[in-house]
């Protein structure tokens, strides 16, 4: 389908040197506009599939599978109503593949056709801005970290939780001062998996792992709860969206043996952990969101949730906090509200959500070293588009004037 | 003849102006046979608070009737059309006629048979008296349906819940729970009328309301008018900040400027089409004049909405359709100004009409001037990101409509000349370039807003994905043209494809019910969307005929080319 015959860069062929220049052919192919059109078309389809898939899967699962992957297996199911089961899937190039090829296409095309004439400079500027945007998005994908910090009114917090990455933690109290913490990341927590590691005090069989779950009272009337799997939610946790609350059912075995210690359910819903005694040592086992400790803390003075009079429509969410940073000798009050985040020591705090009884706030904490890149590239591309279209518009109008006046 | 060319356009525009002026100054609730002598104009201006917004009673009446009946008017005993304020006065005053008014819209056969009602084709509306005998059953069915999780509910469940909500809304109005009508001195909160019902010492406001309603019920027009007008004057003194806003809004409701603009667009479209058959110049100038007048009304109406809301033009799905239509009309008129071949006028009138038609159908959920959720409460981003991205949508649709026009005119008629085709194709290209510029800038501004409000420039949310799909599609069209992959016909077909993508990203993504942007939820529109996509695919299929097979370009000796 893709040919390089029409590529405008092909120089006027000198008569018959029929020896094919393969490297040039390859370059022409990678720099061709046909390739651009094909890649953009495939990207549209990928984005469309990735949108449909969000009906069943959390957005972060989709981002990982579709947009930050080389190949994605698209289920046929996403095209049909969910009450009709449709099996099977098909492979499709993922975001890294398409984005990477587009980047190559762009760079090659510009190397081949680099031109700073008045007619073309706009195009160069636009595409330079686009490269910046793509690179920025790639860097964000690799380096950006998002987590949540919840604080109750009148108390303070010095850590944030990564709500997308739960971990199974074994905490051993080594002495009064320090704890020894061993964690298993969620990527290892798959149903049916057997986990055995010298750093762990036990061998673990993961019986069930629910990415999102609810807790229900035991159906047989016994005390306690049982976990039930529920569909993933967006996981973006704005004021409206929810977050996934994972649970895991594990069976613990004595190290390198088949002797069973017991079966446990643990969940991020639980505030307390399971207390275990293994080989004379005490451990606390719990599933929790990965924590990131800060060298400073935030004290929540007040959380406000204003509504329009006579309704439940939210008008404003707002946290009044105090930054306590003895290291830098900082102690000041700040107000964090919708669309007005706090930027402090490389991290940005956004008003994201609140405790159900409105006595505490949930702040989204973002650490993204490349956050400024999109701003720059937006300005660059906009300038380029204005230059380019402005130039061709004025040319058309001039031509028209010439046509009318004589 | 020359005289004719100049006078006809002015004549037509003048007639349109007269018709408009009549609707501006005519007494709104005239002498209706049903309630002669009642000053419902003053009554409908009375400010109330509903859903956090101060509004004239007229808006409340219209919006609630729209929720219940899907229309802003209802039928009286003789089948005559009556304004919503009559209905509200009947319900609130407890008039006996109220429960006989056929206002509850029920369409689904299963719901009808559950309520033991006969299908009533053409009207689909039933009175409270007809619903009440089976109300207990409705409540049972609804509580059963509400226990199911939302995705498991079927169409009957949804329709039952809707009917229940409609009856409940009626109940709230009847029992004075809504709207909030009693201002509290020195407080932002207002109270409903039922909060003071059994008090002996009524406040001025409650007293005025109670006696107005009593007089309405007893048919004492004079006393009703006196009380209502006195109360209005009292409020003007006590709550001056509400005036003249509520009066302006009531007048806006009465004039229905968007409806007027729609009528004018139809007229302009017909004039343009006729101009290709006879009286070319005078008719096409008239069409231009009518569209310009329509744009004027459109602009004023949008400014009034902005004044009422104190916001930039786009705040919800409804107003995005209005604004998109406005932009498309301006672009169409600019193109006409530049090319003077009638193409721009036709495009302006069809896109303007379509946008207003879509907006009209989006207004079914009630108040179109609703208050904004906390995250949207920022005039800066509403004015920049939202308007820019809507302009991008608008231009993409304009380009798509141009494509449809070219294909249909080329394939089905013999009126498309090669010269016109070339010119129009150039205009199409310009529109796509405009669309790319605005959809790109709008999308990136949206990313920056997202970065400001939840710390993520890009979150792969359905709405964001939709926006970037439009950007990519416009980029494809331009690259295909530069690469010589698509010529005139190919560009037109691609632009029609842009209609599908734009419709998806504007409305389709809201139907998925996921993501941070799903603020414009709707269900009925799904079928409209499918029909629109199907129509566009059909036109694309038609356009895949090679150009020499198109009726306009067939080499027939008899084919007479008419300059359009």
Coordinates of N, CA and C in Angstrom, one line a residue, chain B residues 44-248:
Chain B
X44 N -45.3 35.9 36.2 CA -44.2 35.1 35.7 C -42.9 35.7 35.9
X45 N -42.9 37.0 36.2 CA -41.6 37.7 36.5 C -41.1 37.5 37.9
X46 N -42.0 37.0 38.8 CA -41.6 36.9 40.2 C -40.4 36.0 40.3
X47 N -39.3 36.6 41.0 CA -38.1 35.8 41.1 C -38.3 34.6 42.1
X48 N -37.7 33.5 41.8 CA -37.6 32.3 42.7 C -36.2 31.8 42.6
X49 N -35.9 30.9 43.6 CA -34.6 30.2 43.6 C -34.8 28.7 43.3
X50 N -34.1 28.2 42.3 CA -34.2 26.8 42.0 C -32.9 26.3 41.5
X51 N -32.4 25.2 42.0 CA -31.1 24.6 41.6 C -30.0 25.6 41.8
X52 N -30.1 26.4 42.9 CA -29.1 27.4 43.1 C -29.1 28.6 42.3
X53 N -30.1 28.8 41.4 CA -30.1 29.9 40.5 C -31.4 30.7 40.7
X54 N -31.2 32.1 40.8 CA -32.4 33.0 40.8 C -32.9 33.1 39.4
X55 N -34.2 32.9 39.3 CA -34.8 32.9 37.9 C -36.3 33.4 38.1
X56 N -36.8 33.9 37.0 CA -38.2 34.3 37.0 C -39.1 33.0 37.1
X57 N -40.2 33.1 37.6 CA -41.1 32.0 37.7 C -41.4 31.4 36.3
X58 N -41.4 32.2 35.3 CA -41.6 31.8 34.0 C -40.6 30.7 33.6
X59 N -39.3 30.9 33.9 CA -38.3 29.9 33.5 C -38.5 28.6 34.3
X60 N -38.8 28.8 35.6 CA -39.1 27.6 36.4 C -40.2 26.8 35.8
X61 N -41.3 27.5 35.4 CA -42.5 26.8 34.9 C -42.1 26.1 33.6
X62 N -41.4 26.8 32.7 CA -41.0 26.2 31.4 C -40.1 25.0 31.6
X63 N -39.1 25.1 32.5 CA -38.1 24.0 32.6 C -38.7 22.8 33.2
X64 N -39.6 23.0 34.2 CA -40.2 21.9 34.9 C -41.2 21.2 33.9
X65 N -42.0 22.0 33.2 CA -42.9 21.4 32.3 C -42.1 20.6 31.2
X66 N -41.0 21.1 30.9 CA -40.1 20.5 29.9 C -39.7 19.1 30.4
X67 N -39.3 19.1 31.7 CA -38.9 17.8 32.2 C -40.0 16.8 32.2
X68 N -41.2 17.3 32.6 CA -42.4 16.4 32.7 C -42.9 16.0 31.4
X69 N -43.0 17.0 30.5 CA -43.8 16.7 29.3 C -42.9 16.8 28.0
X70 N -41.7 17.2 28.2 CA -40.7 17.4 27.1 C -41.2 18.5 26.1
X71 N -42.0 19.4 26.6 CA -42.4 20.5 25.8 C -42.6 21.7 26.7
X72 N -42.5 22.9 26.2 CA -42.6 24.1 27.0 C -44.1 24.7 27.0
X73 N -44.9 24.0 26.3 CA -46.3 24.4 26.3 C -47.2 23.2 26.5
X74 N -48.4 23.4 26.8 CA -49.3 22.2 27.0 C -50.7 22.5 26.4
X75 N -51.5 21.5 26.3 CA -52.8 21.7 25.7 C -53.9 21.9 26.7
X76 N -54.7 22.9 26.4 CA -55.9 23.2 27.2 C -57.0 22.2 26.9
X77 N -58.2 22.5 27.5 CA -59.3 21.6 27.3 C -59.8 21.5 25.9
X78 N -59.6 22.6 25.1 CA -60.0 22.6 23.7 C -58.9 22.2 22.8
X79 N -57.8 21.8 23.4 CA -56.7 21.4 22.5 C -55.8 22.6 22.1
X80 N -56.1 23.8 22.7 CA -55.3 25.0 22.4 C -54.0 24.9 23.2
X81 N -53.0 25.6 22.6 CA -51.6 25.6 23.2 C -51.6 26.6 24.3
X82 N -51.1 26.3 25.5 CA -51.1 27.2 26.6 C -49.7 27.3 27.1
X83 N -49.3 28.5 27.6 CA -47.9 28.7 28.1 C -47.7 28.0 29.5
X84 N -46.5 27.6 29.8 CA -46.2 26.8 31.0 C -46.6 27.5 32.2
X85 N -46.6 28.8 32.2 CA -46.9 29.6 33.5 C -48.4 29.3 33.9
X86 N -49.3 29.1 33.0 CA -50.7 28.7 33.3 C -50.7 27.4 34.1
X87 N -50.0 26.5 33.5 CA -49.9 25.2 34.2 C -49.4 25.3 35.6
X88 N -48.3 26.1 35.8 CA -47.7 26.2 37.1 C -48.7 26.8 38.0
X89 N -49.4 27.9 37.6 CA -50.4 28.6 38.4 C -51.5 27.6 38.8
X90 N -51.9 26.8 37.9 CA -52.9 25.8 38.2 C -52.5 24.8 39.2
X91 N -51.2 24.3 39.1 CA -50.7 23.3 40.0 C -50.6 23.9 41.4
X92 N -49.9 25.1 41.4 CA -49.6 25.7 42.7 C -50.8 26.1 43.5
X93 N -51.8 26.6 42.7 CA -53.0 27.1 43.4 C -53.9 26.0 43.7
X94 N -53.6 24.8 43.3 CA -54.5 23.6 43.6 C -55.8 23.7 42.8
X95 N -55.8 24.3 41.6 CA -57.0 24.4 40.8 C -57.3 23.0 40.3
X96 N -58.7 22.7 40.2 CA -59.1 21.4 39.9 C -58.6 20.9 38.5
X97 N -58.5 21.9 37.6 CA -58.1 21.6 36.2 C -56.7 20.9 36.2
X98 N -55.9 21.2 37.2 CA -54.5 20.8 37.1 C -54.3 19.3 36.9
X99 N -55.1 18.6 37.6 CA -54.9 17.1 37.6 C -55.5 16.5 36.3
X100 N -56.2 17.3 35.5 CA -56.8 16.8 34.3 C -55.9 17.2 33.1
X101 N -54.9 18.0 33.3 CA -54.0 18.4 32.1 C -53.2 17.2 31.7
X102 N -53.2 16.9 30.4 CA -52.4 15.8 29.9 C -51.0 16.3 29.7
X103 N -50.1 16.0 30.7 CA -48.7 16.5 30.6 C -47.7 15.5 30.7
X104 N -48.0 14.4 31.4 CA -46.9 13.4 31.6 C -46.7 12.6 30.3
X105 N -45.5 12.7 29.8 CA -45.2 12.0 28.6 C -44.8 10.5 28.9
X106 N -45.5 9.6 28.3 CA -45.2 8.1 28.5 C -45.1 7.5 27.1
X107 N -44.0 7.0 26.7 CA -43.9 6.5 25.3 C -43.8 5.0 25.3
X108 N -43.3 4.3 26.3 CA -43.0 2.9 26.2 C -44.3 2.1 26.5
X109 N -44.6 1.1 25.6 CA -45.8 0.3 25.7 C -45.9 -0.4 27.0
X110 N -44.7 -1.0 27.4 CA -44.8 -1.7 28.7 C -45.2 -0.8 29.9
X111 N -44.7 0.4 29.9 CA -45.0 1.3 30.9 C -46.5 1.6 30.9
X112 N -47.0 1.8 29.6 CA -48.4 2.1 29.5 C -49.3 1.0 30.0
X113 N -48.9 -0.3 29.6 CA -49.8 -1.4 30.1 C -49.7 -1.6 31.6
X114 N -48.5 -1.3 32.2 CA -48.4 -1.4 33.6 C -49.4 -0.4 34.3
X115 N -49.4 0.8 33.7 CA -50.3 1.9 34.2 C -51.7 1.7 33.7
X116 N -52.0 0.6 33.0 CA -53.4 0.4 32.5 C -53.9 1.6 31.7
X117 N -53.0 2.1 30.8 CA -53.4 3.2 29.9 C -53.4 2.8 28.5
X118 N -54.3 3.4 27.7 CA -54.3 3.2 26.2 C -53.2 4.0 25.6
X119 N -52.5 3.4 24.6 CA -51.6 4.2 23.8 C -52.3 5.4 23.2
X120 N -51.6 6.5 23.2 CA -52.2 7.7 22.7 C -51.3 8.3 21.6
X121 N -51.2 7.6 20.4 CA -50.3 8.1 19.4 C -50.5 9.5 19.1
X122 N -49.4 10.2 18.8 CA -49.5 11.6 18.4 C -49.4 12.6 19.6
X123 N -49.9 12.1 20.7 CA -49.8 13.0 21.9 C -48.9 12.4 23.0
X124 N -49.0 11.1 23.3 CA -48.2 10.4 24.2 C -48.3 11.0 25.6
X125 N -49.2 11.9 25.9 CA -49.3 12.5 27.2 C -50.5 12.2 28.0
X126 N -50.3 12.1 29.3 CA -51.4 11.6 30.2 C -51.5 12.5 31.4
X127 N -52.7 12.6 32.0 CA -52.9 13.5 33.1 C -52.6 12.8 34.4
X128 N -52.5 13.5 35.5 CA -52.3 13.0 36.8 C -53.4 12.1 37.2
X129 N -54.6 12.5 36.9 CA -55.8 11.6 37.2 C -55.7 10.3 36.6
X130 N -55.1 10.2 35.4 CA -55.0 8.9 34.7 C -53.9 8.0 35.3
X131 N -52.9 8.7 35.9 CA -51.8 7.9 36.4 C -52.0 7.4 37.9
X132 N -52.7 8.3 38.6 CA -52.9 8.0 40.1 C -53.5 6.6 40.4
X133 N -54.5 6.1 39.7 CA -55.0 4.7 40.1 C -54.0 3.7 40.2
X134 N -52.9 3.7 39.3 CA -51.9 2.7 39.3 C -50.6 3.1 40.0
X135 N -50.7 4.2 40.7 CA -49.4 4.8 41.2 C -48.7 3.9 42.2
X136 N -49.4 3.1 43.0 CA -48.8 2.2 43.9 C -47.9 1.2 43.2
X137 N -48.5 0.7 42.1 CA -47.8 -0.3 41.3 C -46.5 0.3 40.7
X138 N -46.6 1.6 40.3 CA -45.4 2.3 39.7 C -44.4 2.3 40.8
X139 N -44.8 2.7 42.0 CA -43.8 2.8 43.1 C -43.1 1.5 43.4
X140 N -43.9 0.4 43.4 CA -43.3 -0.9 43.6 C -42.3 -1.3 42.5
X141 N -42.7 -1.1 41.3 CA -41.8 -1.4 40.2 C -40.5 -0.6 40.2
X142 N -40.7 0.7 40.6 CA -39.5 1.6 40.6 C -38.6 1.2 41.7
X143 N -39.1 0.8 42.9 CA -38.2 0.5 44.0 C -37.5 -0.8 43.7
X144 N -38.2 -1.7 42.9 CA -37.5 -2.9 42.4 C -36.4 -2.6 41.5
X145 N -36.7 -1.6 40.5 CA -35.7 -1.3 39.5 C -34.5 -0.5 40.2
X146 N -34.8 0.3 41.2 CA -33.7 1.0 41.9 C -32.7 0.1 42.6
X147 N -33.2 -1.1 42.9 CA -32.3 -2.0 43.6 C -31.2 -2.6 42.7
X148 N -31.5 -2.6 41.4 CA -30.5 -3.1 40.5 C -29.4 -2.1 40.3
X149 N -28.2 -2.6 40.1 CA -27.1 -1.6 39.8 C -27.4 -1.0 38.4
X150 N -26.9 0.2 38.3 CA -27.3 1.0 37.1 C -27.2 0.3 35.7
X151 N -26.0 -0.4 35.5 CA -25.9 -1.0 34.2 C -26.9 -2.1 33.9
X152 N -27.4 -2.7 35.0 CA -28.3 -3.8 34.8 C -29.7 -3.4 34.5
X153 N -30.0 -2.1 34.6 CA -31.4 -1.7 34.4 C -31.7 -1.7 32.9
X154 N -32.9 -2.2 32.5 CA -33.3 -2.2 31.1 C -34.1 -1.0 30.8
X155 N -34.5 -0.9 29.5 CA -35.2 0.3 29.1 C -36.5 0.5 29.8
X156 N -37.2 -0.5 30.2 CA -38.5 -0.3 30.9 C -38.2 0.2 32.3
X157 N -37.1 -0.3 33.0 CA -36.8 0.2 34.3 C -36.5 1.7 34.2
X158 N -35.7 2.0 33.2 CA -35.3 3.5 33.0 C -36.5 4.3 32.8
X159 N -37.4 3.9 32.0 CA -38.6 4.6 31.7 C -39.5 4.8 32.9
X160 N -39.6 3.7 33.7 CA -40.4 3.7 34.9 C -39.9 4.7 35.9
X161 N -38.5 4.7 36.0 CA -37.9 5.6 37.0 C -38.1 7.0 36.5
X162 N -38.1 7.2 35.2 CA -38.3 8.6 34.7 C -39.7 9.0 35.0
X163 N -40.7 8.2 34.7 CA -42.1 8.6 35.0 C -42.2 8.9 36.5
X164 N -41.6 8.0 37.3 CA -41.8 8.2 38.8 C -41.2 9.6 39.2
X165 N -40.0 9.9 38.6 CA -39.4 11.2 38.9 C -40.2 12.3 38.5
X166 N -40.9 12.2 37.3 CA -41.8 13.2 36.8 C -42.9 13.5 37.7
X167 N -43.5 12.4 38.2 CA -44.7 12.5 39.1 C -44.2 13.1 40.4
X168 N -43.0 12.8 40.8 CA -42.5 13.3 42.1 C -42.2 14.8 42.0
X169 N -41.7 15.2 40.8 CA -41.4 16.6 40.6 C -42.8 17.4 40.7
X170 N -43.8 16.8 40.1 CA -45.1 17.4 40.2 C -45.6 17.6 41.7
X171 N -45.3 16.5 42.4 CA -45.7 16.5 43.8 C -44.9 17.6 44.6
X172 N -43.6 17.8 44.3 CA -42.9 18.8 44.9 C -43.4 20.2 44.7
X173 N -43.9 20.4 43.4 CA -44.4 21.7 43.1 C -45.7 21.9 43.8
X174 N -46.6 20.8 43.8 CA -47.9 20.9 44.4 C -47.8 21.1 45.9
X175 N -46.8 20.5 46.5 CA -46.7 20.6 48.0 C -45.8 21.8 48.4
X176 N -45.5 22.7 47.5 CA -44.6 23.8 47.7 C -43.2 23.5 48.2
X177 N -42.7 22.4 47.9 CA -41.3 22.1 48.2 C -40.3 22.8 47.3
X178 N -40.8 22.9 46.0 CA -40.0 23.6 45.0 C -40.9 24.5 44.2
X179 N -40.4 25.6 43.8 CA -39.1 26.2 44.0 C -39.0 26.9 45.4
X180 N -37.9 27.5 45.7 CA -37.7 28.2 46.9 C -38.2 29.6 46.6
X181 N -39.2 30.1 47.3 CA -39.8 31.4 47.0 C -39.7 32.5 48.0
X182 N -39.3 32.1 49.2 CA -39.3 33.1 50.3 C -37.8 33.6 50.6
X183 N -37.5 34.8 50.2 CA -36.2 35.3 50.5 C -36.1 35.5 52.0
X184 N -34.9 35.3 52.5 CA -34.6 35.6 53.9 C -33.8 36.8 54.1
X185 N -34.2 37.8 54.7 CA -33.4 39.0 54.8 C -32.0 38.8 55.3
X186 N -31.0 39.2 54.5 CA -29.7 39.1 55.0 C -29.0 37.7 54.8
X187 N -29.7 36.8 54.1 CA -29.2 35.4 54.0 C -29.2 35.1 52.5
X188 N -28.3 34.2 52.1 CA -28.3 33.7 50.7 C -29.4 32.6 50.5
X189 N -29.7 31.9 51.6 CA -30.6 30.8 51.4 C -32.1 31.3 51.4
X190 N -32.8 30.7 50.5 CA -34.3 31.0 50.5 C -35.0 29.8 51.0
X191 N -36.3 30.0 51.4 CA -37.1 28.9 51.9 C -38.2 28.6 51.0
X192 N -38.7 27.3 51.0 CA -39.9 27.0 50.2 C -41.1 27.5 50.9
X193 N -42.2 27.6 50.1 CA -43.4 28.1 50.7 C -44.0 27.3 51.8
X194 N -43.8 26.0 51.7 CA -44.4 25.1 52.7 C -43.7 25.3 54.1
X195 N -42.6 26.0 54.2 CA -41.9 26.2 55.5 C -42.8 27.1 56.4
X196 N -43.7 27.8 55.8 CA -44.4 28.8 56.6 C -45.9 28.5 56.6
X197 N -46.3 27.4 56.1 CA -47.7 27.2 55.8 C -48.6 27.3 57.0
X198 N -48.2 26.8 58.2 CA -49.1 26.7 59.3 C -48.8 27.9 60.3
X199 N -47.9 28.7 59.9 CA -47.6 29.9 60.8 C -48.8 30.9 60.7
X200 N -49.0 31.5 61.8 CA -50.1 32.5 61.8 C -49.5 33.8 61.4
X201 N -48.2 34.1 61.8 CA -47.6 35.3 61.4 C -46.8 35.1 60.2
X202 N -47.4 35.2 59.0 CA -46.7 34.9 57.8 C -45.8 36.1 57.5
X203 N -44.7 35.9 56.9 CA -43.8 37.0 56.4 C -44.5 37.6 55.2
X204 N -44.0 38.8 54.8 CA -44.7 39.5 53.6 C -44.7 38.6 52.4
X205 N -43.5 37.9 52.2 CA -43.4 37.1 51.0 C -44.4 36.0 51.0
X206 N -44.5 35.2 52.1 CA -45.3 34.1 52.2 C -46.8 34.5 52.1
X207 N -47.1 35.6 52.7 CA -48.4 36.2 52.6 C -48.8 36.5 51.2
X208 N -47.9 37.2 50.5 CA -48.2 37.5 49.1 C -48.5 36.3 48.3
X209 N -47.6 35.3 48.4 CA -47.7 34.1 47.6 C -49.1 33.4 47.9
X210 N -49.3 33.2 49.2 CA -50.6 32.5 49.6 C -51.8 33.2 49.0
X211 N -51.8 34.6 49.2 CA -53.0 35.2 48.7 C -53.1 35.3 47.2
X212 N -52.0 35.4 46.5 CA -52.0 35.4 45.0 C -52.6 34.0 44.6
X213 N -52.1 33.0 45.2 CA -52.6 31.6 44.7 C -54.1 31.5 45.1
X214 N -54.4 32.0 46.2 CA -55.9 31.9 46.6 C -56.7 32.6 45.6
X215 N -56.3 33.8 45.2 CA -57.1 34.6 44.3 C -57.2 33.9 42.9
X216 N -56.1 33.3 42.6 CA -56.0 32.6 41.3 C -57.1 31.5 41.3
X217 N -57.1 30.8 42.3 CA -58.0 29.6 42.4 C -59.4 30.1 42.5
X218 N -59.7 31.2 43.2 CA -61.1 31.6 43.2 C -61.5 32.5 42.0
X219 N -60.6 32.7 41.1 CA -60.9 33.4 39.9 C -61.1 34.9 40.1
X220 N -60.5 35.5 41.1 CA -60.6 36.9 41.4 C -59.4 37.6 40.7
X221 N -59.6 38.0 39.5 CA -58.4 38.5 38.7 C -57.9 39.8 39.3
X222 N -58.8 40.7 39.7 CA -58.4 42.0 40.2 C -57.5 41.8 41.4
X223 N -57.9 41.1 42.4 CA -57.1 40.9 43.6 C -55.8 40.2 43.3
X224 N -55.9 39.2 42.4 CA -54.6 38.5 42.0 C -53.6 39.5 41.4
X225 N -54.1 40.3 40.5 CA -53.2 41.3 39.9 C -52.6 42.2 40.9
X226 N -53.4 42.7 41.8 CA -53.0 43.6 42.8 C -51.9 43.0 43.7
X227 N -52.2 41.8 44.2 CA -51.2 41.2 45.1 C -49.9 40.9 44.4
X228 N -50.0 40.4 43.2 CA -48.8 40.0 42.5 C -47.9 41.2 42.2
X229 N -48.6 42.3 41.7 CA -47.8 43.5 41.4 C -47.2 44.1 42.6
X230 N -48.0 44.1 43.7 CA -47.4 44.7 45.0 C -46.2 43.9 45.4
X231 N -46.3 42.6 45.3 CA -45.2 41.7 45.8 C -44.0 42.0 44.9
X232 N -44.2 42.1 43.6 CA -43.1 42.4 42.7 C -42.4 43.7 43.1
X233 N -43.2 44.7 43.4 CA -42.6 46.0 43.8 C -41.8 45.9 45.1
X234 N -42.4 45.1 46.0 CA -41.8 44.9 47.3 C -40.4 44.3 47.1
X235 N -40.4 43.2 46.2 CA -39.1 42.6 46.0 C -38.1 43.5 45.3
X236 N -38.5 44.3 44.4 CA -37.6 45.3 43.8 C -36.9 46.1 44.8
X237 N -37.6 46.4 45.9 CA -37.0 47.2 46.9 C -36.1 46.4 47.8
X238 N -36.6 45.2 48.2 CA -35.9 44.3 49.1 C -34.7 43.6 48.5
X239 N -34.9 43.2 47.3 CA -33.8 42.3 46.6 C -33.4 43.0 45.3
X240 N -32.9 44.2 45.3 CA -32.7 44.9 44.1 C -31.7 44.2 43.1
X241 N -30.8 43.4 43.7 CA -29.8 42.8 42.8 C -30.4 41.8 41.9
X242 N -31.7 41.4 42.1 CA -32.3 40.4 41.2 C -32.9 41.1 39.9
X243 N -33.0 42.4 40.0 CA -33.6 43.1 38.9 C -32.5 43.9 38.1
X244 N -32.6 44.1 36.8 CA -33.6 43.6 35.9 C -33.4 42.3 35.4
X245 N -32.5 41.5 36.0 CA -32.1 40.2 35.4 C -33.3 39.3 35.1
X246 N -34.2 39.2 36.2 CA -35.3 38.3 36.0 C -36.3 38.7 34.9
X247 N -36.4 40.1 34.8 CA -37.3 40.6 33.7 C -36.7 40.3 32.4
X248 N -35.4 40.5 32.3 CA -34.7 40.2 31.0 C -34.9 38.8 30.6

